[in-house]
């Protein structure tokens, strides 16, 4: 069956939208109420570019929530589970955000642009609304808004060569999550060593949406000698590499989880002197112990075609003991692999566990070596 998804006012286009269409985007998804490319017609070639060459991604849907003003640092400290006091200007930090019940509601990267100015580079949930409400309830002197900022990612082992050609050798000095305010032929942007892969790369936080198509073409031209190709954040690579995905691995509305279950417990800093959202609930959860843990799976049988999502994990008697969040066939590992949650009462490996798929029941095993790093 062939169908279409309409483009209307409820979902915004990115500043790179027209450029991605011109370059052959074949599928979009929706993220933060925006269209984001899912692939350009050849996911395997896009994966190869990411793993062995260089890829460029429209990730403008990775929206920024700017928090500025005299109480900006206080609000950041209260919103996140980590102690931000030692964060320096030009430094990024991965910062889980929980609600008052201790459930994860986002896992953004924080960028400190000044002592009174921060960006939260958010995953797929409405953190601007959350931060605004928290600030108002606590009477903090801050402004919370979405700025004109649209990230463009350059990822892969040859990404540094492309970015060096564009900006100069100084980019090699950036540490991971480090960033610098700069410009490219008069286009204002923040350049960060970051990105949603473990293959290395950078993100260009464009600060003038009117110049999105221009920036896309500059990156495309600079990457041409290295075989750059457009693509999208790659779910296969993220499962192989063990990257956590808020939304895929756990989402408040579908598969609610806390940081201890999803593997982010080390990023809950109970020793910081300031209170933070969810602290009491998280203390209780730590005392009680996590009910589930995030694990990688291997699924028996023929190669899975495409991706499978949200499959219940069952015992041999059919009792649900977990969920397989996402699964795919990996040529790199020569197996069907996935990641999900399982009850902590189950053993580490070798359990008789199954998932029900369209073609029937398949055995699954928890497995070390990928997907939980």
Coordinates of C-alpha atoms in Angstrom, one line a residue:
X1 CA 0.0 0.0 0.0
X2 CA 1.3 3.4 -1.0
X3 CA 0.4 6.5 1.1
X4 CA 1.6 10.0 1.7
X5 CA 2.1 12.1 4.8
X6 CA 1.0 15.7 4.3
X7 CA 3.3 18.6 5.1
X8 CA 1.2 21.2 7.0
X9 CA 1.5 23.9 9.6
X10 CA 1.7 21.5 12.6
X11 CA 5.2 20.3 11.5
X12 CA 7.9 22.8 10.5
X13 CA 10.4 22.5 7.8
X14 CA 14.1 23.0 8.6
X15 CA 16.2 25.7 7.1
X16 CA 17.9 22.9 5.0
X17 CA 14.7 21.3 3.8
X18 CA 14.8 22.6 0.2
X19 CA 18.5 21.6 0.0
X20 CA 17.7 18.0 1.2
X21 CA 14.9 17.7 -1.3
X22 CA 17.2 18.9 -4.1
X23 CA 19.7 16.3 -3.0
X24 CA 17.2 13.4 -3.2
X25 CA 15.8 12.9 0.3
X26 CA 13.6 9.8 0.1
X27 CA 12.0 9.7 3.5
X28 CA 11.3 12.1 6.4
X29 CA 10.5 11.5 10.0
X30 CA 9.1 14.0 12.6
X31 CA 11.2 15.2 15.5
X32 CA 10.4 18.1 17.8
X33 CA 7.5 19.0 15.5
X34 CA 9.8 19.3 12.5
X35 CA 10.5 17.2 9.5
X36 CA 13.9 15.5 9.7
X37 CA 15.4 13.4 6.9
X38 CA 15.3 9.6 7.6
X39 CA 17.3 8.5 4.5
X40 CA 18.2 9.5 1.0
X41 CA 17.2 6.3 -0.8
X42 CA 20.2 4.1 0.0
X43 CA 20.6 3.5 3.8
X44 CA 23.4 1.0 3.3
X45 CA 25.5 3.5 1.4
X46 CA 24.8 6.2 3.9
X47 CA 25.9 3.8 6.7
X48 CA 29.1 3.1 4.7
X49 CA 29.8 6.8 4.3
X50 CA 29.4 7.3 8.1
X51 CA 31.7 4.3 8.9
X52 CA 34.4 4.8 6.4
X53 CA 34.1 8.3 5.0
X54 CA 32.0 11.3 5.8
X55 CA 28.3 12.2 5.9
X56 CA 26.3 15.4 6.3
X57 CA 23.0 15.4 8.2
X58 CA 20.2 17.9 8.5
X59 CA 19.6 17.8 12.2
X60 CA 18.0 21.2 12.6
X61 CA 15.1 19.4 14.4
X62 CA 17.6 19.0 17.2
X63 CA 16.2 22.3 18.6
X64 CA 17.9 24.6 21.0
X65 CA 16.3 25.9 24.2
X66 CA 18.2 29.1 25.2
X67 CA 18.2 30.0 28.9
X68 CA 19.6 33.4 29.7
X69 CA 19.6 36.0 32.5
X70 CA 20.9 36.5 36.0
X71 CA 19.4 33.2 37.3
X72 CA 20.2 31.1 34.2
X73 CA 22.9 29.0 36.0
X74 CA 20.5 28.4 38.9
X75 CA 17.8 27.2 36.6
X76 CA 20.2 24.9 34.7
X77 CA 21.4 23.5 38.0
X78 CA 17.8 22.7 39.1
X79 CA 16.7 21.3 35.8
X80 CA 19.5 18.7 35.3
X81 CA 20.7 15.8 37.4
X82 CA 24.3 16.8 37.0
X83 CA 26.4 19.4 38.9
X84 CA 27.0 22.1 36.4
X85 CA 29.0 24.4 38.6
X86 CA 32.4 23.5 37.1
X87 CA 31.2 23.9 33.5
X88 CA 33.3 26.4 31.5
X89 CA 32.3 28.7 28.7
X90 CA 32.9 26.7 25.5
X91 CA 32.2 23.4 27.1
X92 CA 29.3 21.0 26.4
X93 CA 27.9 18.5 28.8
X94 CA 25.5 15.6 28.4
X95 CA 22.7 16.3 30.9
X96 CA 19.7 14.0 31.7
X97 CA 16.5 15.8 32.6
X98 CA 13.9 14.1 34.8
X99 CA 10.4 15.0 36.0
X100 CA 9.4 15.1 39.6
X101 CA 8.8 11.3 39.6
X102 CA 12.4 10.6 38.5
X103 CA 11.4 9.7 35.0
X104 CA 13.6 10.7 32.1
X105 CA 12.0 13.4 29.9
X106 CA 15.0 14.4 27.8
X107 CA 18.7 13.9 27.5
X108 CA 20.1 17.1 25.9
X109 CA 23.6 18.3 25.4
X110 CA 24.1 21.6 27.3
X111 CA 26.3 24.2 25.8
X112 CA 27.6 27.0 28.0
X113 CA 27.9 30.1 25.9
X114 CA 28.4 32.5 28.8
X115 CA 28.0 32.8 32.6
X116 CA 24.4 33.8 32.0
X117 CA 23.6 32.1 28.7
X118 CA 23.1 28.4 28.0
X119 CA 21.7 26.2 25.2
X120 CA 20.0 22.9 25.7
X121 CA 20.3 20.9 22.5
X122 CA 17.3 18.8 23.0
X123 CA 16.0 15.3 22.1
X124 CA 12.4 14.9 21.1
X125 CA 10.2 16.5 23.8
X126 CA 9.0 20.0 24.6
X127 CA 11.7 21.1 27.1
X128 CA 11.1 24.8 26.3
X129 CA 7.7 24.6 27.8
X130 CA 9.0 22.6 30.8
X131 CA 11.9 25.0 31.5
X132 CA 9.6 28.0 31.1
X133 CA 7.1 26.6 33.6
X134 CA 9.8 25.6 36.2
X135 CA 11.4 29.1 35.9
X136 CA 8.1 30.9 36.4
X137 CA 7.1 28.7 39.4
X138 CA 10.4 29.3 41.1
X139 CA 10.4 33.1 40.4
X140 CA 13.7 33.0 38.6
X141 CA 15.0 36.0 36.6
X142 CA 15.6 34.2 33.3
X143 CA 14.4 34.3 29.7
X144 CA 13.6 30.9 28.1
X145 CA 13.1 30.8 24.3
X146 CA 14.0 28.9 21.1
X147 CA 16.7 30.9 19.2
X148 CA 17.3 30.9 15.5
X149 CA 19.7 28.0 15.6
X150 CA 19.8 25.0 13.2
X151 CA 22.5 22.3 13.6
X152 CA 24.1 20.6 10.6
X153 CA 26.1 17.6 11.4
X154 CA 29.3 16.3 9.7
X155 CA 30.1 12.8 10.8
X156 CA 32.5 10.0 10.0
X157 CA 36.3 9.3 10.1
X158 CA 36.9 12.0 7.4
X159 CA 34.8 14.6 9.0
X160 CA 37.7 16.4 10.6
X161 CA 39.4 16.9 7.2
X162 CA 36.3 18.5 5.8
X163 CA 35.9 20.8 8.8
X164 CA 39.6 21.7 8.8
X165 CA 39.3 22.7 5.1
X166 CA 36.4 24.9 6.0
X167 CA 37.6 26.6 9.2
X168 CA 41.3 25.9 9.6
X169 CA 43.6 23.8 11.7
X170 CA 42.3 25.2 15.0
X171 CA 39.4 22.8 14.9
X172 CA 41.7 20.0 15.7
X173 CA 42.2 21.5 19.2
X174 CA 38.5 21.2 20.1
X175 CA 37.9 18.5 22.7
X176 CA 34.8 16.3 22.6
X177 CA 31.7 18.5 23.3
X178 CA 34.0 21.5 23.1
X179 CA 32.8 24.4 20.9
X180 CA 33.6 27.9 19.7
X181 CA 31.6 30.8 18.3
X182 CA 32.9 31.5 14.8
X183 CA 31.7 32.2 11.2
X184 CA 32.1 30.9 7.7
X185 CA 32.2 33.5 5.0
X186 CA 30.1 35.8 7.1
X187 CA 27.6 33.1 8.3
X188 CA 27.5 33.1 12.1
X189 CA 27.6 29.7 13.8
X190 CA 28.9 27.7 16.7
X191 CA 31.2 24.9 15.8
X192 CA 31.2 21.9 18.2
X193 CA 33.0 18.6 18.2
X194 CA 29.9 16.5 18.7
X195 CA 27.2 14.5 17.0
X196 CA 25.0 11.4 17.3
X197 CA 27.5 8.8 16.3
X198 CA 30.7 7.2 17.6
X199 CA 32.5 7.7 14.3
X200 CA 33.7 11.2 15.2
X201 CA 32.5 14.5 13.8
X202 CA 31.3 18.0 14.3
X203 CA 28.0 20.0 14.4
X204 CA 27.6 23.4 12.9
X205 CA 25.0 25.4 14.9
X206 CA 23.8 27.9 12.2
X207 CA 22.6 31.1 13.7
X208 CA 21.0 32.7 10.7
X209 CA 18.2 30.5 9.2
X210 CA 18.1 32.6 6.0
X211 CA 21.4 31.1 5.1
X212 CA 20.7 27.4 5.5
X213 CA 20.8 26.5 1.8
X214 CA 24.0 28.4 1.5
X215 CA 25.7 26.6 4.4
X216 CA 24.5 23.2 3.0
X217 CA 26.2 23.9 -0.3
X218 CA 29.4 25.1 1.3
X219 CA 29.7 21.9 3.3
X220 CA 28.7 19.8 0.3
X221 CA 31.5 21.4 -1.8
X222 CA 34.1 21.1 0.9
X223 CA 33.3 17.5 1.4
X224 CA 33.2 16.5 -2.3
X225 CA 36.9 15.6 -2.4
X226 CA 36.3 13.1 0.5
X227 CA 33.1 11.6 -1.0
X228 CA 30.7 13.3 1.3
X229 CA 27.1 12.2 0.9
X230 CA 23.9 13.4 2.6
X231 CA 22.3 11.1 5.2
X232 CA 20.6 11.0 8.6
X233 CA 21.3 10.0 12.1
X234 CA 21.9 6.2 11.7
X235 CA 19.9 3.8 13.9
X236 CA 22.0 0.8 12.9
X237 CA 25.2 2.5 13.9
X238 CA 23.7 3.8 17.1
X239 CA 22.6 0.2 18.1
X240 CA 26.0 -1.2 17.2
X241 CA 27.8 1.6 19.2
X242 CA 25.5 1.6 22.2
X243 CA 24.2 5.1 22.0
X244 CA 21.2 5.9 24.2
X245 CA 18.2 7.3 22.3
X246 CA 15.5 9.2 24.3
X247 CA 12.4 8.3 22.4
X248 CA 13.6 4.9 21.0
X249 CA 15.0 3.4 24.2
X250 CA 12.5 5.0 26.5
X251 CA 9.9 7.7 26.3
X252 CA 7.7 9.1 29.0
X253 CA 4.5 8.5 27.2
X254 CA 5.3 5.0 25.8
X255 CA 8.1 3.3 27.8
X256 CA 8.8 5.5 30.8
X257 CA 12.1 4.8 32.5
X258 CA 14.5 6.4 35.0
X259 CA 18.2 7.1 34.6
X260 CA 19.2 3.9 36.4
X261 CA 17.2 1.7 34.1
X262 CA 18.5 3.3 30.9
X263 CA 22.1 3.3 31.9
X264 CA 22.5 6.9 32.9
X265 CA 22.6 6.4 36.7
X266 CA 26.2 7.6 36.9
X267 CA 25.0 11.0 35.7
X268 CA 22.7 11.6 38.7
X269 CA 24.8 13.6 41.1
X270 CA 23.3 13.4 44.6
X271 CA 26.3 15.1 46.1
X272 CA 25.7 18.4 44.4
X273 CA 24.7 21.0 47.0
X274 CA 21.6 22.2 45.1
X275 CA 18.3 20.6 44.8
X276 CA 17.2 19.4 41.4
X277 CA 13.9 18.1 39.8
X278 CA 13.3 14.5 40.7
X279 CA 15.9 14.3 43.4
X280 CA 13.8 12.7 46.2
X281 CA 12.2 10.3 43.7
X282 CA 15.6 9.3 42.4
X283 CA 17.0 8.8 45.9
X284 CA 14.1 6.4 46.5
X285 CA 14.6 4.6 43.3
X286 CA 18.3 4.1 44.0
X287 CA 17.5 2.6 47.4
X288 CA 14.9 0.3 45.9
X289 CA 17.1 -0.7 43.0
X290 CA 16.2 -0.5 39.3
X291 CA 13.4 -2.8 38.2
X292 CA 14.8 -3.1 34.7
X293 CA 18.1 -2.6 33.0
X294 CA 19.0 -1.6 29.4
X295 CA 20.7 -4.5 27.6
X296 CA 21.7 -5.5 24.0
X297 CA 20.0 -8.5 22.4
X298 CA 20.8 -11.0 19.7
X299 CA 17.8 -12.3 17.9
X300 CA 18.0 -15.7 16.2
X301 CA 16.9 -16.5 12.7
X302 CA 17.1 -15.1 9.2
X303 CA 18.2 -11.4 8.8
X304 CA 15.5 -9.0 9.9
X305 CA 14.4 -6.9 7.0
X306 CA 14.4 -3.2 8.0
X307 CA 13.8 -2.3 11.7
X308 CA 11.6 -3.9 14.3
X309 CA 10.3 -1.7 17.2
X310 CA 8.7 -2.2 20.5
X311 CA 8.5 -6.0 20.7
X312 CA 7.6 -7.5 24.1
X313 CA 10.3 -9.9 25.5
X314 CA 8.7 -13.1 26.9
X315 CA 9.7 -16.1 28.9
X316 CA 9.1 -19.5 27.4
X317 CA 5.8 -19.5 29.3
X318 CA 4.8 -16.3 27.6
X319 CA 5.3 -14.0 30.7
X320 CA 6.5 -10.5 29.7
X321 CA 9.8 -9.6 31.2
X322 CA 11.0 -6.7 29.0
X323 CA 10.8 -4.9 25.7
X324 CA 13.0 -5.0 22.6
X325 CA 13.0 -1.3 21.7
X326 CA 14.7 -1.6 18.3
X327 CA 16.2 -4.4 16.3
X328 CA 18.0 -4.7 12.9
X329 CA 20.3 -7.0 11.1
X330 CA 24.0 -6.0 11.4
X331 CA 26.5 -7.1 8.8
X332 CA 29.2 -5.8 11.1
X333 CA 28.3 -8.3 13.8
X334 CA 26.8 -10.9 11.4
X335 CA 23.6 -11.2 13.5
X336 CA 20.2 -9.6 14.2
X337 CA 20.9 -7.2 17.1
X338 CA 18.8 -4.9 19.2
X339 CA 18.6 -3.0 22.4
X340 CA 15.9 -2.8 25.0
X341 CA 14.9 -3.3 28.7
X342 CA 14.7 -6.4 30.7
X343 CA 13.7 -7.2 34.3
X344 CA 16.7 -7.2 36.7
X345 CA 15.4 -10.5 38.0
X346 CA 16.5 -12.2 34.8
X347 CA 20.0 -13.5 34.5
X348 CA 22.8 -11.7 32.6
X349 CA 23.0 -14.2 29.6
X350 CA 21.6 -17.4 28.2
X351 CA 18.0 -17.0 29.4
X352 CA 15.3 -18.7 27.5
X353 CA 13.7 -15.5 26.2
X354 CA 11.6 -14.9 23.0
X355 CA 10.0 -12.2 21.0
X356 CA 6.9 -12.5 18.8
X357 CA 7.4 -11.3 15.3
X358 CA 5.1 -11.4 12.2
X359 CA 6.6 -14.7 11.0
X360 CA 6.5 -16.3 14.5
X361 CA 8.4 -16.6 17.7
X362 CA 12.1 -16.1 17.8
X363 CA 14.6 -16.8 20.6
X364 CA 16.6 -13.8 21.9
X365 CA 19.6 -13.6 24.2
X366 CA 21.1 -10.7 26.1
X367 CA 24.6 -10.2 24.9
X368 CA 27.6 -8.1 25.9
X369 CA 29.7 -6.3 23.3
X370 CA 27.4 -3.8 21.7
X371 CA 24.3 -1.8 22.3
X372 CA 24.8 -1.0 26.1
X373 CA 27.9 1.1 26.0

